[in-house]
Coordinates of C-alpha atoms and ligand atoms in Angstrom, one line a residue:
M159 CA 92.6 121.0 122.9
P160 CA 91.9 122.2 119.4
I161 CA 91.1 119.4 117.0
A162 CA 91.6 120.3 113.3
R163 CA 89.5 118.0 111.2
N164 CA 89.7 119.7 107.9
A165 CA 92.4 118.7 105.4
A166 CA 93.4 120.4 102.2
S167 CA 91.9 119.4 98.8
V168 CA 94.0 117.3 96.4
A169 CA 94.1 117.5 92.6
L170 CA 93.1 113.9 91.8
D171 CA 94.8 112.3 88.7
G172 CA 93.5 108.8 89.3
F173 CA 93.5 105.7 91.4
E174 CA 95.5 102.5 91.3
L175 CA 93.8 99.4 92.8
R176 CA 95.6 96.2 93.6
T177 CA 94.3 92.9 95.0
L178 CA 96.9 91.3 97.2
H179 CA 97.1 87.7 98.5
I180 CA 99.2 87.8 101.7
P181 CA 99.7 84.5 103.6
L182 CA 98.7 84.5 107.3
V183 CA 101.1 83.1 109.9
S184 CA 98.3 80.7 111.0
P185 CA 94.7 80.0 109.8
F186 CA 92.2 82.4 111.4
T187 CA 88.9 80.7 112.3
T188 CA 85.7 82.5 113.4
S189 CA 82.1 81.3 113.7
F190 CA 81.7 82.1 109.9
G191 CA 84.8 80.4 108.5
T192 CA 88.6 79.9 108.2
E193 CA 91.0 82.2 106.4
S194 CA 94.6 81.2 105.5
V195 CA 95.5 83.9 103.0
R196 CA 94.4 87.5 103.4
E197 CA 92.8 88.8 100.2
V198 CA 92.7 92.6 100.4
I199 CA 92.6 95.6 98.1
V200 CA 95.3 98.3 98.4
V201 CA 94.3 101.7 97.0
R202 CA 96.7 104.3 95.8
A203 CA 95.4 107.8 95.2
L204 CA 97.4 109.5 92.5
T205 CA 97.4 113.3 93.0
A206 CA 99.3 116.2 91.7
D207 CA 100.9 116.5 95.2
G208 CA 101.9 112.9 95.6
D209 CA 100.4 109.5 96.4
G210 CA 98.1 108.5 99.2
W211 CA 97.5 104.9 100.4
G212 CA 94.4 103.2 101.6
E213 CA 93.1 99.6 102.1
I214 CA 89.7 98.0 101.4
V215 CA 89.2 95.6 104.3
T216 CA 86.7 93.2 102.7
Q217 CA 87.3 89.5 103.0
N218 CA 87.2 87.0 100.1
A219 CA 83.7 85.9 100.9
P220 CA 80.6 87.8 102.1
L221 CA 80.5 86.0 105.5
Y222 CA 81.2 88.8 108.0
S223 CA 79.0 91.3 106.1
S224 CA 77.6 91.5 102.6
E225 CA 80.8 93.0 101.2
Y226 CA 83.5 90.8 99.6
T227 CA 86.7 91.6 97.7
H228 CA 85.5 91.0 94.1
G229 CA 82.4 92.9 94.8
A230 CA 84.4 95.8 96.3
W231 CA 86.6 95.8 93.2
D232 CA 83.6 95.9 90.9
V233 CA 81.8 98.7 92.7
A234 CA 85.0 100.7 93.1
T235 CA 86.1 100.5 89.5
R236 CA 82.6 100.7 87.9
W237 CA 80.9 103.4 90.1
L238 CA 82.9 104.8 93.0
I239 CA 86.2 105.8 91.4
P240 CA 84.5 107.3 88.3
A241 CA 82.3 109.5 90.5
L242 CA 85.4 110.7 92.4
L243 CA 87.3 111.4 89.2
E244 CA 84.5 113.7 88.0
R245 CA 85.8 116.1 90.6
H246 CA 89.0 118.0 89.7
T247 CA 89.9 118.7 93.2
L248 CA 88.6 116.9 96.2
A249 CA 88.9 117.3 100.0
P250 CA 88.9 114.2 102.1
D251 CA 85.7 115.1 103.8
E252 CA 84.0 115.4 100.4
V253 CA 84.7 111.7 99.5
A254 CA 81.8 110.4 101.6
P255 CA 79.2 112.9 100.3
V256 CA 80.3 112.3 96.6
L257 CA 79.9 108.5 97.2
E258 CA 76.7 108.8 99.3
P259 CA 74.2 108.1 96.4
F260 CA 75.7 104.6 96.1
I261 CA 74.0 102.4 98.7
G262 CA 76.2 100.4 101.1
H263 CA 79.7 99.2 100.0
R264 CA 81.1 101.0 103.1
M265 CA 84.4 99.1 103.1
A266 CA 85.1 100.1 99.5
K267 CA 84.2 103.7 100.3
A268 CA 86.4 103.7 103.4
G269 CA 89.4 102.5 101.5
L270 CA 89.1 105.2 98.8
E271 CA 88.6 107.9 101.5
L272 CA 91.7 106.8 103.4
A273 CA 93.8 107.0 100.3
V274 CA 92.6 110.6 99.6
L275 CA 93.0 111.5 103.3
D276 CA 96.5 110.1 103.3
A277 CA 97.5 112.1 100.1
A278 CA 96.0 115.3 101.5
L279 CA 97.7 115.0 104.9
R280 CA 101.1 114.0 103.4
S281 CA 100.9 117.1 101.2
E282 CA 100.3 119.2 104.4
D283 CA 103.0 117.3 106.4
R284 CA 100.4 116.4 109.0
S285 CA 99.8 113.0 110.7
L286 CA 96.5 111.2 110.6
G287 CA 96.5 110.9 114.4
E288 CA 96.8 114.7 114.8
H289 CA 94.1 115.1 112.2
L290 CA 91.6 112.7 113.8
G291 CA 92.3 114.1 117.3
A292 CA 94.6 111.5 118.9
V293 CA 95.5 112.2 122.5
R294 CA 98.0 109.3 123.1
D295 CA 101.3 108.4 121.5
R296 CA 100.7 104.6 121.9
V297 CA 97.6 102.4 122.4
P298 CA 97.1 99.3 124.5
S299 CA 97.1 96.2 122.3
G300 CA 94.6 93.4 122.5
V301 CA 94.6 90.3 120.4
S302 CA 91.7 88.4 118.7
V303 CA 92.2 84.7 119.0
G304 CA 90.5 82.4 116.5
I305 CA 88.7 79.2 117.3
Q306 CA 91.3 76.5 117.9
R307 CA 91.1 72.6 117.6
D308 CA 90.0 72.3 121.2
P309 CA 90.0 74.2 124.5
A310 CA 93.5 72.8 125.4
A311 CA 94.9 74.2 122.1
L312 CA 93.2 77.5 122.8
V313 CA 94.9 77.7 126.2
E314 CA 98.3 77.2 124.6
T315 CA 97.6 79.8 121.9
V316 CA 96.4 82.3 124.5
R317 CA 99.5 81.6 126.6
D318 CA 101.8 82.6 123.7
Y319 CA 100.0 85.9 123.2
L320 CA 100.1 86.7 126.9
D321 CA 103.8 85.9 126.9
E322 CA 104.2 88.4 124.0
G323 CA 102.6 91.0 126.2
Y324 CA 99.1 91.5 124.8
V325 CA 97.1 93.2 127.5
R326 CA 93.7 91.9 126.5
I327 CA 92.5 88.6 125.0
K328 CA 89.4 88.2 122.8
I329 CA 88.4 84.7 121.9
K330 CA 86.1 83.8 119.1
I331 CA 83.1 81.6 120.1
K332 CA 80.3 79.8 118.3
P333 CA 77.5 77.4 119.4
G334 CA 79.2 74.3 121.0
R335 CA 82.5 76.2 121.4
D336 CA 81.6 78.8 123.9
V337 CA 81.2 78.0 127.6
D338 CA 84.0 75.3 127.7
D339 CA 86.4 77.4 125.7
T340 CA 85.9 80.4 127.9
A341 CA 86.1 78.3 131.1
A342 CA 89.4 76.8 129.9
V343 CA 91.0 80.2 129.4
R344 CA 89.7 81.5 132.7
D345 CA 90.9 78.4 134.6
A346 CA 94.3 78.7 133.0
F347 CA 95.0 82.4 133.4
G348 CA 92.7 83.7 136.2
A349 CA 91.6 87.3 136.1
I350 CA 93.1 88.5 132.8
P351 CA 91.1 91.0 130.7
L352 CA 89.0 88.7 128.6
Q353 CA 86.1 89.1 126.1
V354 CA 84.4 86.9 123.5
D355 CA 83.2 87.5 120.0
A356 CA 80.4 85.5 118.4
N357 CA 80.2 87.1 115.0
S358 CA 76.4 86.8 114.8
A359 CA 76.4 83.0 115.4
Y360 CA 73.4 82.9 117.9
T361 CA 69.7 83.7 118.1
L362 CA 67.6 84.9 121.0
A363 CA 66.7 81.3 121.6
D364 CA 70.3 80.7 122.7
A365 CA 70.0 83.3 125.5
H366 CA 70.4 80.5 128.2
T367 CA 73.8 79.6 126.8
L368 CA 74.9 83.3 126.6
T369 CA 73.8 84.0 130.2
E370 CA 76.0 81.1 131.3
L371 CA 79.0 83.2 130.2
D372 CA 78.0 85.8 132.9
R373 CA 80.0 83.7 135.5
F374 CA 83.3 84.4 133.7
D375 CA 83.3 88.2 134.4
L376 CA 84.0 89.0 130.8
L377 CA 84.7 92.6 129.7
L378 CA 82.0 92.2 127.1
I379 CA 80.3 89.8 124.7
E380 CA 80.6 91.0 121.1
Q381 CA 77.9 90.7 118.4
P382 CA 76.0 87.5 119.5
L383 CA 73.1 88.0 117.1
Q384 CA 72.6 89.1 113.5
E385 CA 73.6 92.4 112.0
D386 CA 70.0 93.7 111.9
D387 CA 68.9 92.1 115.2
I388 CA 68.9 95.5 116.8
V389 CA 65.8 94.9 118.9
D390 CA 66.7 91.3 119.8
H391 CA 70.1 92.6 121.0
A392 CA 68.3 95.0 123.3
T393 CA 66.2 92.1 124.7
L394 CA 69.3 90.0 125.2
A395 CA 71.2 92.9 126.8
R396 CA 68.5 93.0 129.5
Q397 CA 69.0 89.3 130.3
L398 CA 72.9 89.5 130.5
R399 CA 75.0 90.8 133.3
T400 CA 78.0 90.9 130.8
P401 CA 78.1 94.2 128.8
L402 CA 76.9 93.7 125.3
C403 CA 79.1 95.1 122.5
L404 CA 78.0 95.5 118.9
D405 CA 80.3 95.2 115.9
E406 CA 78.5 94.1 112.7
S407 CA 75.4 96.1 113.6
I408 CA 77.1 99.4 113.8
V409 CA 77.3 100.4 110.2
S410 CA 77.2 104.2 110.7
S411 CA 76.9 106.8 113.3
K412 CA 73.1 106.7 112.8
A413 CA 73.1 103.0 113.5
A414 CA 75.2 103.7 116.6
A415 CA 72.8 106.3 117.8
D416 CA 69.8 104.0 117.2
A417 CA 71.5 101.1 119.1
L418 CA 72.3 103.3 122.1
A419 CA 68.7 104.7 122.1
L420 CA 67.3 101.2 122.1
G421 CA 69.7 99.8 124.7
S422 CA 71.1 97.3 122.2
A423 CA 74.7 97.9 123.3
S424 CA 76.6 99.4 126.2
V425 CA 80.0 99.1 124.4
V426 CA 80.8 99.8 120.7
N427 CA 83.5 98.2 118.5
I428 CA 84.5 100.9 116.0
K429 CA 85.9 99.7 112.6
A430 CA 86.5 102.4 110.0
G431 CA 85.8 100.0 107.1
R432 CA 82.4 98.9 108.5
V433 CA 81.2 102.4 109.0
G434 CA 82.4 103.8 105.6
G435 CA 85.6 105.6 106.7
Y436 CA 87.8 107.0 109.4
L437 CA 85.9 110.3 109.4
E438 CA 82.6 108.5 110.1
A439 CA 84.4 106.4 112.7
V440 CA 85.3 109.6 114.5
R441 CA 81.6 110.6 114.5
V442 CA 80.7 107.2 116.0
H443 CA 83.4 107.9 118.6
D444 CA 82.1 111.4 119.3
L445 CA 78.5 110.3 119.9
C446 CA 79.5 107.4 122.1
R447 CA 81.8 109.7 124.1
D448 CA 78.9 112.2 124.6
A449 CA 76.8 109.2 125.8
S450 CA 79.6 107.9 128.1
V451 CA 79.6 104.7 126.2
P452 CA 83.1 103.1 126.0
V453 CA 84.4 102.2 122.5
W454 CA 87.4 100.2 121.3
C455 CA 89.0 99.9 117.9
G456 CA 88.2 96.6 116.0
G457 CA 90.3 95.1 113.3
M458 CA 89.9 93.4 109.9
L459 CA 93.3 91.7 109.7
E460 CA 94.6 95.0 108.3
T461 CA 97.9 95.3 106.4
G462 CA 100.4 97.9 107.7
I463 CA 98.3 100.6 106.0
G464 CA 95.1 100.0 107.9
R465 CA 97.0 99.0 111.0
A466 CA 98.8 102.3 111.2
A467 CA 95.5 104.2 110.6
N468 CA 93.8 102.1 113.3
A469 CA 96.5 103.0 115.8
A470 CA 95.8 106.7 115.1
L471 CA 92.0 106.2 115.5
A472 CA 92.4 104.2 118.7
A473 CA 94.4 107.1 120.2
L474 CA 91.3 109.2 120.5
P475 CA 90.1 109.9 124.0
G476 CA 86.9 107.8 124.0
F477 CA 88.8 104.6 123.2
T478 CA 88.9 103.5 126.8
L479 CA 89.1 99.8 126.2
P480 CA 92.1 98.0 124.5
G481 CA 91.4 97.3 120.8
D482 CA 92.2 94.6 118.3
V483 CA 95.2 96.7 117.4
S484 CA 97.8 94.0 117.4
A485 CA 101.3 93.8 116.0
S486 CA 101.6 93.0 112.4
S487 CA 103.3 89.7 113.3
R488 CA 100.1 88.5 114.9
F489 CA 98.9 87.9 111.3
Y490 CA 101.8 88.4 108.9
A491 CA 105.4 87.2 108.6
R492 CA 105.9 89.9 105.9
D493 CA 103.9 93.1 105.7
I494 CA 103.7 95.6 102.9
V495 CA 105.0 98.6 104.9
T496 CA 108.7 99.3 105.8
E497 CA 108.0 99.6 109.5
P498 CA 105.3 97.1 110.5
A499 CA 103.5 97.7 113.9
V500 CA 105.4 96.0 116.7
L501 CA 104.4 95.3 120.3
E502 CA 106.3 97.3 122.9
D503 CA 105.3 96.7 126.5
G504 CA 101.8 95.6 125.4
H505 CA 101.3 98.7 123.3
V506 CA 101.5 99.7 119.6
R507 CA 102.9 103.1 118.8
V508 CA 100.8 105.7 117.0
P509 CA 102.7 106.8 113.9
T510 CA 103.7 110.5 113.8
G511 CA 104.9 110.8 110.2
P512 CA 102.8 112.6 107.6
G513 CA 99.5 110.9 106.6
I514 CA 99.2 107.3 107.9
G515 CA 102.8 107.6 108.9
V516 CA 104.2 104.5 107.3
D517 CA 105.8 103.9 103.9
I518 CA 105.0 101.1 101.5
D519 CA 107.5 98.3 101.0
R520 CA 107.4 98.3 97.2
S521 CA 108.9 94.9 96.7
A522 CA 106.5 93.3 99.2
L523 CA 103.6 95.1 97.5
E524 CA 104.7 93.7 94.1
D525 CA 105.2 90.2 95.4
F526 CA 101.7 90.0 96.9
T527 CA 99.9 91.6 94.0
V528 CA 97.6 89.3 92.0
K529 CA 95.6 91.9 90.1
K530 CA 96.1 95.6 89.3
V531 CA 94.4 98.4 87.5
V532 CA 95.0 102.2 87.1
L533 CA 92.0 104.4 86.4
R534 CA 92.8 108.0 85.4
R535 CA 90.8 111.1 84.7
Ligands
LIG606 O1 84.6 90.3 114.3 O2 86.2 91.5 115.0 C1 85.7 90.7 114.1 C2 88.4 89.6 111.7 C3 87.7 89.6 110.5 C4 86.4 89.9 110.6 C5 85.8 90.2 111.7 C6 86.5 90.3 112.9 C7 87.8 89.9 112.9 C8 88.7 89.9 114.1 C9 90.1 90.1 113.9 O3 88.2 89.6 115.2 C10 90.5 91.5 114.4 C11 91.9 91.8 114.0 O4 92.2 92.3 112.9 O5 92.8 91.6 114.9
LIG607 MG1 83.8 91.3 115.9

């Protein structure tokens, strides 16, 4: 099947950035903290051919990675956007090379690239899924479940998601909330597709606790150790029967190649924000597919913008495990797109309209905006 991955150049007039505060339907707790309001930056690329939309998926505090929303706003307005606006015309695959001299800040770069990509694809009347190489029109939907008050509360929360039709459950764990929580879910629901995510909360000294999880036949254990513990992850992987999946550590296709070469992971979570954009995410997909390493699409509590783009990415052929590509309602009572992602028979549809394939709900966007700037050439 031919996969066209070049999109037209756009004539860039400027960018609009907004910080949004969107309430979550319930607090989301991980090993690194609790979030009740999603603070996120929405990017609008202003071009001669129309607007494009993107999202910078940083969180309020630098707890998942070193990036955080105020930092992303600062680097985007002070450095990244001015560099992009020096170019009169820009193709989506030129965004990353133009921004490459600026170290790190991958989520900020990814949000800007998505806005340019969306504008370019809309102007050509092509969908992001088609552009990235999607081979499915819907993707299986897993759900990421935060740490609850106690294992009994966790069981009730998981029950509700299973009743909604989610086809895979991921529970967050941390030291002291691992074996008992996992046992409670296994005991209550039997052989459901189940995996755990530690968000870097352990060290190699905790290997005995992590090997205890082997008896639960989990699909995988996600990111037990620190982002740069690439050698320790390889050591741990050799002690576990459960497949080890990396999230935080995979910051680029180079990092993915290194992790696979070292044996640090046998599964990879792909998040476009974490690797600097959807185009780099496809490169991670491609190299994992060449190495027969299964991948799945992670999430960062995306709004309808990133959620639509994630569905397109997750429709690529190497995404053989269900991702954290849930319905909008898993996090939000009100989203900022006119057709928020819904769960249909345990799946989320891949949008087919031009660009990301969803339209912005302008009144919701205004209502959630707490800060706005427009930078023009
Ligand atoms: O580790 O996958 C993670 C949310 C914020 C930061 C990190 C992670 C998560 C999730 C939620 O697990 C995934 C989602 O958006 O559904
Ligand atoms: Mg994770």
